[in-house]
Structures are given as C-alpha cells and as structure tokens.
Short mmCIF file of C-alpha atoms in Angstrom, two decimals:
data_model
loop_
_atom_site.label_atom_id
_atom_site.label_comp_id
_atom_site.label_asym_id
_atom_site.label_seq_id
_atom_site.Cartn_x
_atom_site.Cartn_y
_atom_site.Cartn_z
CA MET A 27 -11.97 -1.25 21.57
CA SER A 28 -14.55 -0.90 24.32
CA PRO A 29 -18.21 -0.33 23.34
CA ARG A 30 -20.00 2.42 25.26
CA SER A 31 -23.51 2.35 23.82
CA ALA A 32 -25.46 1.42 20.73
CA SER A 33 -28.45 3.05 19.06
CA GLY A 34 -29.94 1.70 15.85
CA SER A 35 -27.12 1.43 13.33
CA ARG A 36 -24.74 3.56 15.42
CA THR A 37 -22.34 2.30 18.08
CA ASP A 38 -20.29 4.48 20.41
CA VAL A 39 -16.86 3.09 21.28
CA GLU A 40 -13.76 4.23 23.11
CA ILE A 41 -10.32 3.43 21.69
CA GLU A 42 -7.17 4.50 23.50
CA GLY A 43 -9.15 7.22 25.25
CA ARG A 44 -10.74 8.55 22.06
CA HIS A 45 -14.49 8.50 21.50
CA LEU A 46 -15.80 7.35 18.12
CA THR A 47 -19.26 6.69 16.75
CA LEU A 48 -19.28 3.76 14.34
CA SER A 49 -22.15 3.39 11.90
CA ASN A 50 -23.75 0.76 9.67
CA LEU A 51 -21.48 -2.00 10.95
CA GLU A 52 -23.68 -4.64 9.31
CA LYS A 53 -23.28 -3.12 5.82
CA LEU A 54 -21.85 -5.54 3.24
CA LEU A 55 -18.74 -3.93 1.77
CA TYR A 56 -17.67 -7.13 -0.04
CA PRO A 57 -21.03 -8.59 -1.14
CA ALA A 58 -19.56 -11.64 -2.91
CA THR A 59 -18.12 -12.95 0.36
CA GLY A 60 -20.44 -11.36 2.94
CA PHE A 61 -17.58 -9.31 4.41
CA THR A 62 -19.08 -6.45 6.41
CA LYS A 63 -17.90 -3.04 7.59
CA ALA A 64 -17.59 -4.50 11.10
CA GLN A 65 -15.16 -7.09 9.72
CA VAL A 66 -13.19 -4.40 7.88
CA ILE A 67 -12.81 -2.43 11.12
CA ASP A 68 -11.94 -5.59 13.04
CA TYR A 69 -9.22 -6.49 10.52
CA TYR A 70 -7.62 -3.05 10.71
CA ILE A 71 -7.65 -3.18 14.52
CA ARG A 72 -6.06 -6.64 14.59
CA ILE A 73 -3.35 -5.77 12.05
CA SER A 74 -2.67 -2.30 13.43
CA GLY A 75 0.50 -3.37 15.23
CA ALA A 76 2.05 -4.19 11.88
CA LEU A 77 0.36 -1.52 9.77
CA LEU A 78 0.71 1.66 11.81
CA PRO A 79 4.54 1.82 11.74
CA HIS A 80 4.29 1.95 7.94
CA LEU A 81 1.69 4.74 7.97
CA ARG A 82 2.97 7.08 10.69
CA GLY A 83 3.91 10.46 9.29
CA ARG A 84 2.94 9.56 5.72
CA PRO A 85 0.36 11.74 3.95
CA LEU A 86 -2.54 9.48 3.00
CA THR A 87 -4.83 9.39 -0.01
CA LEU A 88 -8.04 7.64 0.98
CA LYS A 89 -9.92 5.37 -1.41
CA ARG A 90 -13.47 5.15 -0.07
CA TYR A 91 -16.27 2.72 -0.94
CA PRO A 92 -19.27 3.91 1.09
CA ASN A 93 -21.61 1.38 -0.55
CA GLY A 94 -19.18 -1.48 -1.02
CA VAL A 95 -16.77 -2.66 -3.68
CA ASP A 96 -19.50 -3.11 -6.31
CA ALA A 97 -20.62 0.51 -6.11
CA ALA A 98 -19.09 3.91 -6.80
CA PHE A 99 -15.88 4.89 -5.04
CA PHE A 100 -13.84 8.07 -4.73
CA TYR A 101 -10.32 9.15 -3.85
CA GLU A 102 -9.92 11.74 -1.13
CA LYS A 103 -6.70 13.66 -0.56
CA GLN A 104 -8.10 16.50 1.56
CA CYS A 105 -8.71 15.08 5.02
CA PRO A 106 -12.47 15.35 5.66
CA SER A 107 -13.50 18.56 7.41
CA HIS A 108 -15.75 16.59 9.79
CA ARG A 109 -12.74 14.76 11.23
CA PRO A 110 -12.29 14.58 15.00
CA GLU A 111 -10.02 17.28 16.39
CA TRP A 112 -7.43 14.66 17.37
CA VAL A 113 -6.89 13.40 13.79
CA LYS A 114 -3.53 14.73 12.66
CA THR A 115 -3.02 16.29 9.23
CA THR A 116 -0.11 17.69 7.26
CA PRO A 117 -0.29 20.52 4.69
CA ILE A 118 1.15 19.97 1.21
CA TRP A 119 1.03 22.54 -1.57
CA SER A 120 -0.63 21.23 -4.75
CA GLY A 121 0.43 23.06 -7.89
CA ASP A 122 -2.23 21.26 -9.93
CA ASN A 123 -4.98 22.46 -7.59
CA GLY A 124 -3.41 25.81 -6.79
CA ARG A 125 -3.94 25.33 -3.06
CA THR A 126 -2.66 23.59 0.04
CA ILE A 127 -4.14 20.16 0.75
CA ASP A 128 -4.33 18.93 4.33
CA TYR A 129 -3.66 15.19 4.14
CA CYS A 130 -4.72 12.80 6.90
CA LEU A 131 -2.00 11.11 8.94
CA ALA A 132 -2.92 7.70 10.32
CA ASP A 133 -0.55 7.90 13.27
CA ASP A 134 -2.60 5.94 15.81
CA LEU A 135 -5.28 3.29 16.21
CA PRO A 136 -8.24 5.66 16.80
CA THR A 137 -7.48 7.40 13.48
CA LEU A 138 -7.18 4.07 11.68
CA VAL A 139 -10.57 2.96 13.02
CA TRP A 140 -12.11 6.32 12.11
CA LEU A 141 -10.85 5.90 8.55
CA ALA A 142 -12.18 2.35 8.35
CA ASN A 143 -15.58 3.59 9.56
CA LEU A 144 -15.58 5.96 6.57
CA ALA A 145 -15.33 2.83 4.37
CA THR A 146 -11.75 3.70 3.50
CA LEU A 147 -10.97 0.22 2.25
CA GLU A 148 -7.68 1.16 0.59
CA LEU A 149 -4.90 3.23 2.13
CA HIS A 150 -2.50 4.91 -0.30
CA PRO A 151 0.45 6.64 1.45
CA LEU A 152 3.28 8.65 -0.03
CA LEU A 153 6.74 7.09 -0.06
CA SER A 154 7.90 10.01 2.10
CA ARG A 155 7.05 11.21 5.59
CA ALA A 156 6.06 14.67 6.71
CA PRO A 157 7.68 17.11 6.97
CA ALA A 158 10.41 15.76 4.65
CA ILE A 159 7.94 15.13 1.85
CA ASP A 160 10.58 15.45 -0.89
CA CYS A 161 12.64 12.58 0.56
CA PRO A 162 11.23 9.10 -0.09
CA THR A 163 12.25 6.50 2.44
CA SER A 164 12.41 3.81 -0.26
CA VAL A 165 12.33 3.14 -3.98
CA VAL A 166 9.35 1.10 -5.21
CA PHE A 167 9.10 -1.06 -8.32
CA ASP A 168 5.42 -1.61 -9.07
CA LEU A 169 5.04 -4.79 -11.13
CA ASP A 170 1.89 -4.67 -13.24
CA PRO A 171 1.11 -7.70 -15.45
CA GLY A 172 -0.52 -7.22 -18.83
CA PRO A 173 -2.88 -10.16 -19.51
CA PRO A 174 -2.40 -13.00 -20.12
CA ALA A 175 0.58 -12.39 -17.80
CA ASN A 176 -0.36 -12.61 -14.12
CA VAL A 177 1.09 -12.33 -10.63
CA VAL A 178 3.29 -15.41 -11.19
CA ASP A 179 5.03 -13.57 -14.01
CA CYS A 180 5.50 -10.69 -11.56
CA ALA A 181 7.20 -13.17 -9.23
CA ASP A 182 9.74 -13.93 -11.96
CA VAL A 183 10.53 -10.23 -12.33
CA ALA A 184 10.66 -9.72 -8.58
CA LEU A 185 13.29 -12.46 -8.32
CA ALA A 186 15.30 -10.78 -11.07
CA LEU A 187 15.17 -7.53 -9.08
CA ARG A 188 16.31 -9.37 -5.96
CA ASP A 189 19.29 -10.83 -7.84
CA LEU A 190 20.17 -7.48 -9.43
CA PHE A 191 20.26 -5.71 -6.07
CA GLY A 192 21.91 -8.69 -4.42
CA HIS A 193 24.91 -8.14 -6.68
CA LEU A 194 25.04 -4.60 -5.29
CA LYS A 195 24.83 -5.92 -1.70
CA LEU A 196 21.45 -4.24 -1.23
CA GLN A 197 18.32 -5.66 0.37
CA VAL A 198 14.93 -5.50 -1.30
CA PHE A 199 11.57 -6.66 0.03
CA PRO A 200 8.55 -8.03 -1.90
CA LYS A 201 4.83 -7.80 -1.26
CA THR A 202 1.68 -8.62 -3.14
CA SER A 203 -0.38 -5.71 -4.35
CA GLY A 204 -3.51 -7.45 -3.12
CA SER A 205 -4.79 -7.07 -6.66
CA LYS A 206 -3.14 -8.49 -9.79
CA GLY A 207 0.51 -7.59 -9.29
CA MET A 208 3.37 -7.16 -6.84
CA GLN A 209 5.71 -4.49 -5.53
CA VAL A 210 9.39 -4.68 -4.62
CA TYR A 211 10.81 -2.06 -2.23
CA LEU A 212 14.39 -0.90 -1.87
CA PRO A 213 14.64 0.79 1.58
CA LEU A 214 16.84 3.89 1.81
CA ASN A 215 15.95 5.91 4.92
CA THR A 216 18.37 8.65 3.89
CA SER A 217 18.01 12.22 2.61
CA THR A 218 17.71 11.05 -1.01
CA THR A 219 15.09 12.94 -3.06
CA TYR A 220 12.56 11.93 -5.69
CA ASP A 221 14.72 13.75 -8.24
CA GLU A 222 17.26 11.00 -7.62
CA THR A 223 15.06 7.96 -7.05
CA LYS A 224 12.75 8.37 -10.05
CA PRO A 225 15.45 8.33 -12.77
CA PHE A 226 17.20 5.55 -10.88
CA ALA A 227 14.04 3.42 -10.88
CA ARG A 228 13.54 4.10 -14.59
CA ALA A 229 17.11 3.04 -15.36
CA VAL A 230 16.61 -0.20 -13.41
CA ALA A 231 13.36 -0.91 -15.27
CA GLN A 232 15.09 -0.32 -18.60
CA ALA A 233 17.96 -2.62 -17.57
CA LEU A 234 15.46 -5.36 -16.71
CA GLU A 235 13.74 -4.86 -20.06
CA ARG A 236 17.05 -5.41 -21.83
CA GLN A 237 17.74 -8.46 -19.70
CA MET A 238 14.24 -9.99 -20.06
CA PRO A 239 12.80 -8.53 -23.28
CA SER A 240 10.11 -11.19 -23.68
CA GLN A 241 8.85 -10.69 -20.11
CA VAL A 242 9.42 -7.05 -19.13
CA VAL A 243 8.42 -3.66 -20.49
CA SER A 244 9.47 -0.29 -19.07
CA ASN A 245 7.53 1.91 -21.50
CA MET A 246 4.29 3.31 -20.08
CA ASN A 247 2.40 2.71 -23.35
CA LYS A 248 -0.34 0.23 -22.42
CA ALA A 249 -0.37 -1.22 -25.92
CA LEU A 250 3.09 -2.67 -25.26
CA ARG A 251 2.15 -4.53 -22.08
CA THR A 252 0.27 -7.53 -23.46
CA GLY A 253 1.71 -10.69 -21.97
CA LYS A 254 4.48 -8.77 -20.20
CA VAL A 255 5.12 -7.23 -16.79
CA PHE A 256 5.29 -3.45 -16.77
CA VAL A 257 7.89 -2.31 -14.24
CA ASP A 258 6.29 0.95 -13.21
CA TRP A 259 9.11 3.25 -12.18
CA SER A 260 6.90 6.36 -12.26
CA GLN A 261 5.47 5.66 -8.79
CA ASN A 262 8.66 7.18 -7.37
CA ASP A 263 7.17 10.64 -7.38
CA GLY A 264 6.04 13.05 -4.71
CA HIS A 265 2.64 13.31 -6.38
CA LYS A 266 1.94 9.56 -6.52
CA THR A 267 1.05 6.95 -3.95
CA THR A 268 1.33 3.17 -3.74
CA ILE A 269 -1.01 0.84 -1.88
CA ALA A 270 0.08 0.44 1.74
CA VAL A 271 1.39 -2.87 2.98
CA TYR A 272 -1.42 -4.62 4.91
CA SER A 273 -4.11 -2.52 3.20
CA LEU A 274 -7.26 -4.22 1.99
CA ARG A 275 -8.02 -4.02 -1.71
CA ALA A 276 -11.41 -3.36 -3.25
CA ARG A 277 -11.79 -6.58 -5.23
CA ASP A 278 -14.47 -9.29 -5.10
CA LEU A 279 -12.46 -10.93 -2.32
CA PRO A 280 -11.14 -8.87 0.61
CA ALA A 281 -7.56 -9.56 -0.41
CA VAL A 282 -4.68 -7.80 1.35
CA SER A 283 -1.41 -6.29 0.13
CA THR A 284 0.79 -8.79 1.92
CA PRO A 285 4.53 -8.83 2.65
CA LEU A 286 6.30 -11.95 1.43
CA ALA A 287 9.39 -13.97 2.20
CA TRP A 288 11.59 -14.56 -0.82
CA ASP A 289 11.13 -18.33 -0.57
CA GLU A 290 7.38 -17.76 -1.03
CA VAL A 291 8.09 -15.81 -4.21
CA GLU A 292 10.36 -18.62 -5.41
CA ALA A 293 7.66 -21.21 -4.66
CA ALA A 294 4.99 -19.28 -6.56
CA ALA A 295 7.32 -18.91 -9.54
CA ALA A 296 8.24 -22.60 -9.46
CA HIS A 297 4.67 -23.90 -9.18
CA ARG A 298 3.13 -21.23 -11.46
CA ASP A 299 0.25 -20.93 -9.01
CA PRO A 300 -1.28 -17.44 -8.47
CA ALA A 301 -3.21 -18.74 -5.45
CA LEU A 302 0.07 -18.93 -3.55
CA LEU A 303 0.20 -15.12 -3.70
CA THR A 304 -3.37 -14.35 -2.59
CA PHE A 305 -4.07 -13.66 1.09
CA GLU A 306 -7.28 -12.67 2.86
CA PRO A 307 -7.49 -10.98 6.28
CA ASP A 308 -7.48 -14.04 8.55
CA ALA A 309 -4.45 -15.47 6.75
CA VAL A 310 -2.61 -12.15 7.03
CA ILE A 311 -3.33 -11.94 10.77
CA ALA A 312 -2.08 -15.51 11.23
CA ARG A 313 1.09 -14.73 9.26
CA PHE A 314 1.78 -11.68 11.40
CA GLU A 315 1.23 -13.60 14.62
CA ALA A 316 3.53 -16.41 13.45
CA HIS A 317 6.31 -14.46 11.74
CA GLY A 318 5.99 -10.83 12.80
CA ASP A 319 6.09 -8.00 10.28
CA LEU A 320 8.11 -9.14 7.28
CA PHE A 321 8.18 -5.51 6.12
CA ALA A 322 9.59 -4.11 9.36
CA PRO A 323 13.08 -3.61 7.80
CA LEU A 324 11.59 -0.98 5.48
CA ASN A 325 11.55 1.39 8.47
CA THR A 326 15.04 0.60 9.77
CA VAL A 327 17.42 -0.50 7.00
CA VAL A 328 19.65 2.35 5.80
CA GLN A 329 21.07 1.95 2.28
CA ALA A 330 22.65 4.39 -0.15
CA LEU A 331 21.12 4.75 -3.58
CA PRO A 332 23.60 3.27 -6.09
CA THR A 333 25.19 5.61 -8.60
CA LEU A 334 23.74 5.24 -12.08
#
C-alpha cells in the first residue's frame, strides 16, 4: 500500500493500481485493547495472502461496526451502491426479499482494504462460489458450546469428528471461530449440492449425539444446550454463512478465526485450557509466516460425500 496524500482524517492510497480513500484511521474499533481501524486494515493486508484464496468467488455478507465493537452493528448483503467500479459483485435471487441481491466478492487486495475501511470487521462468505451457488465446496460442522461448556469441550467434539471421518478415509480441518466455539470442515470440491450436504451434516450430528449424549446435542432448541456442544448442521444451506477463516471477530479482544493443526486441538483438550485456542492478529500473522496456510487444502482436496 503506497500513500498518495493525507488530509485531515482522510488518506489517499494506491493498492495494486487502485485508488482508495481511507478515513478515520485513528478510530478505536476495539476500545478495550486500543486496536484502531488502521490496525484492522493493516492486519487484513498482512494476512491477505492466506485469506483471499478462501474468499475469491464467494458471495459475502458484511458485518460492519462503524463505531467499534461496543456500538451498534449491522449486516449487509447488498454490496454498497457507493462501491468503486472495480469491486466485483454477483447477483443472487432472494425469495425472502423478492428481489436480486448483488453480493460483494472480495477477489483482490484493493477490495479487501475497501471493505476493512468500511469497518467490516467480520467477513461471512457462503460455502459455495459464484456462479455455482448451489454447490458448496465443503461441509461445515459449527460447534457451539452452551455454558458452562466452552471451546475446550468443542475440541473434544472436533476430535470425535476427526476420528469419525478418519474411519471413512476422509480429511477434515479444524479452526477456531474466533469467538466461543470452533468449526470443522470437510472439503468436497465436487458438484455436490446443499440438498445433499445439509441432511448429511444433520445425520452426522445425530450420530455424534448418540455417541456422546452427555456432551453433544443436535437439536436446535437452545434450552437443550446447557453444558453441551451444539453441532450446528444447519449452516450447510445456501442462505446461511459461516465466519471466514482468518476473519476478525467483534469481541472485546480482536480475536481471529484461526486454522488449527490437529495436535493443537489435542493439546487444548488435554490441558483443558481455552487460552490455547485464542489467537490475536500478530499471532495469526506469525503462524502463517511460520507454517503457511493450514486451511489451504480446503481449496484443493477433492472428496466424495459419503452415502448416508
């Protein structure tokens, strides 16, 4: 990013040949830690080499916090009309809204920086890519702990998922949610549709509930979740999104949805220490520089969905 000029709270920059005007870079978006908009933008630039391959072609729902994580936020599906002409979009018909929604596509670094400048702290992509929006590239199991259960209990369930799919000779990949839970992804990269993946995910969640009845619940009734991990199979839907790997989360700390190695999940489960599964931006950058993108196989591994 090369600065061109600055005026008051506005700074003109050029990124990969695109001109952007950044504003209010000193604004505190995470007041508890003093993390500013400038630091948000800097993080997304530094992690872009890992993040962008997971966003390209995926319709994005933006979760924006213009006045920081302690203030009001809003979700935005329709890509803002004031977007630069070079920001790509993809049209998707919404039956609920009775109209076509033009979703943003974060296909390049200038678009990612533009989104960060809008205080889009959280990036929520579909599991599918345009134009094949009915074909998810993976199955996701969203592990949501009901207090007093926490992310360590999610690690136990994640390991059970790994073992289940290991018996089927299939690879799965874990990440933190950056919030209170975890997600486990089964890459497909085939022409499988949501009509196939959603009932499959529900069947797996129900199987885990039978296997671990004191730890797992597959029913969406929140009253049943106390002290258990809800394996949310319903995310496997063309109308739902899951937090992107490497996305910031809007919590007190600027925690990141971080890809994990399975030995890290085992360690967290063994030591019962939630802190082992919490990562802030500098740690995530260091992990990427040391180990590369642990989630890279999500874009390349081809696996058939098992028959129920």
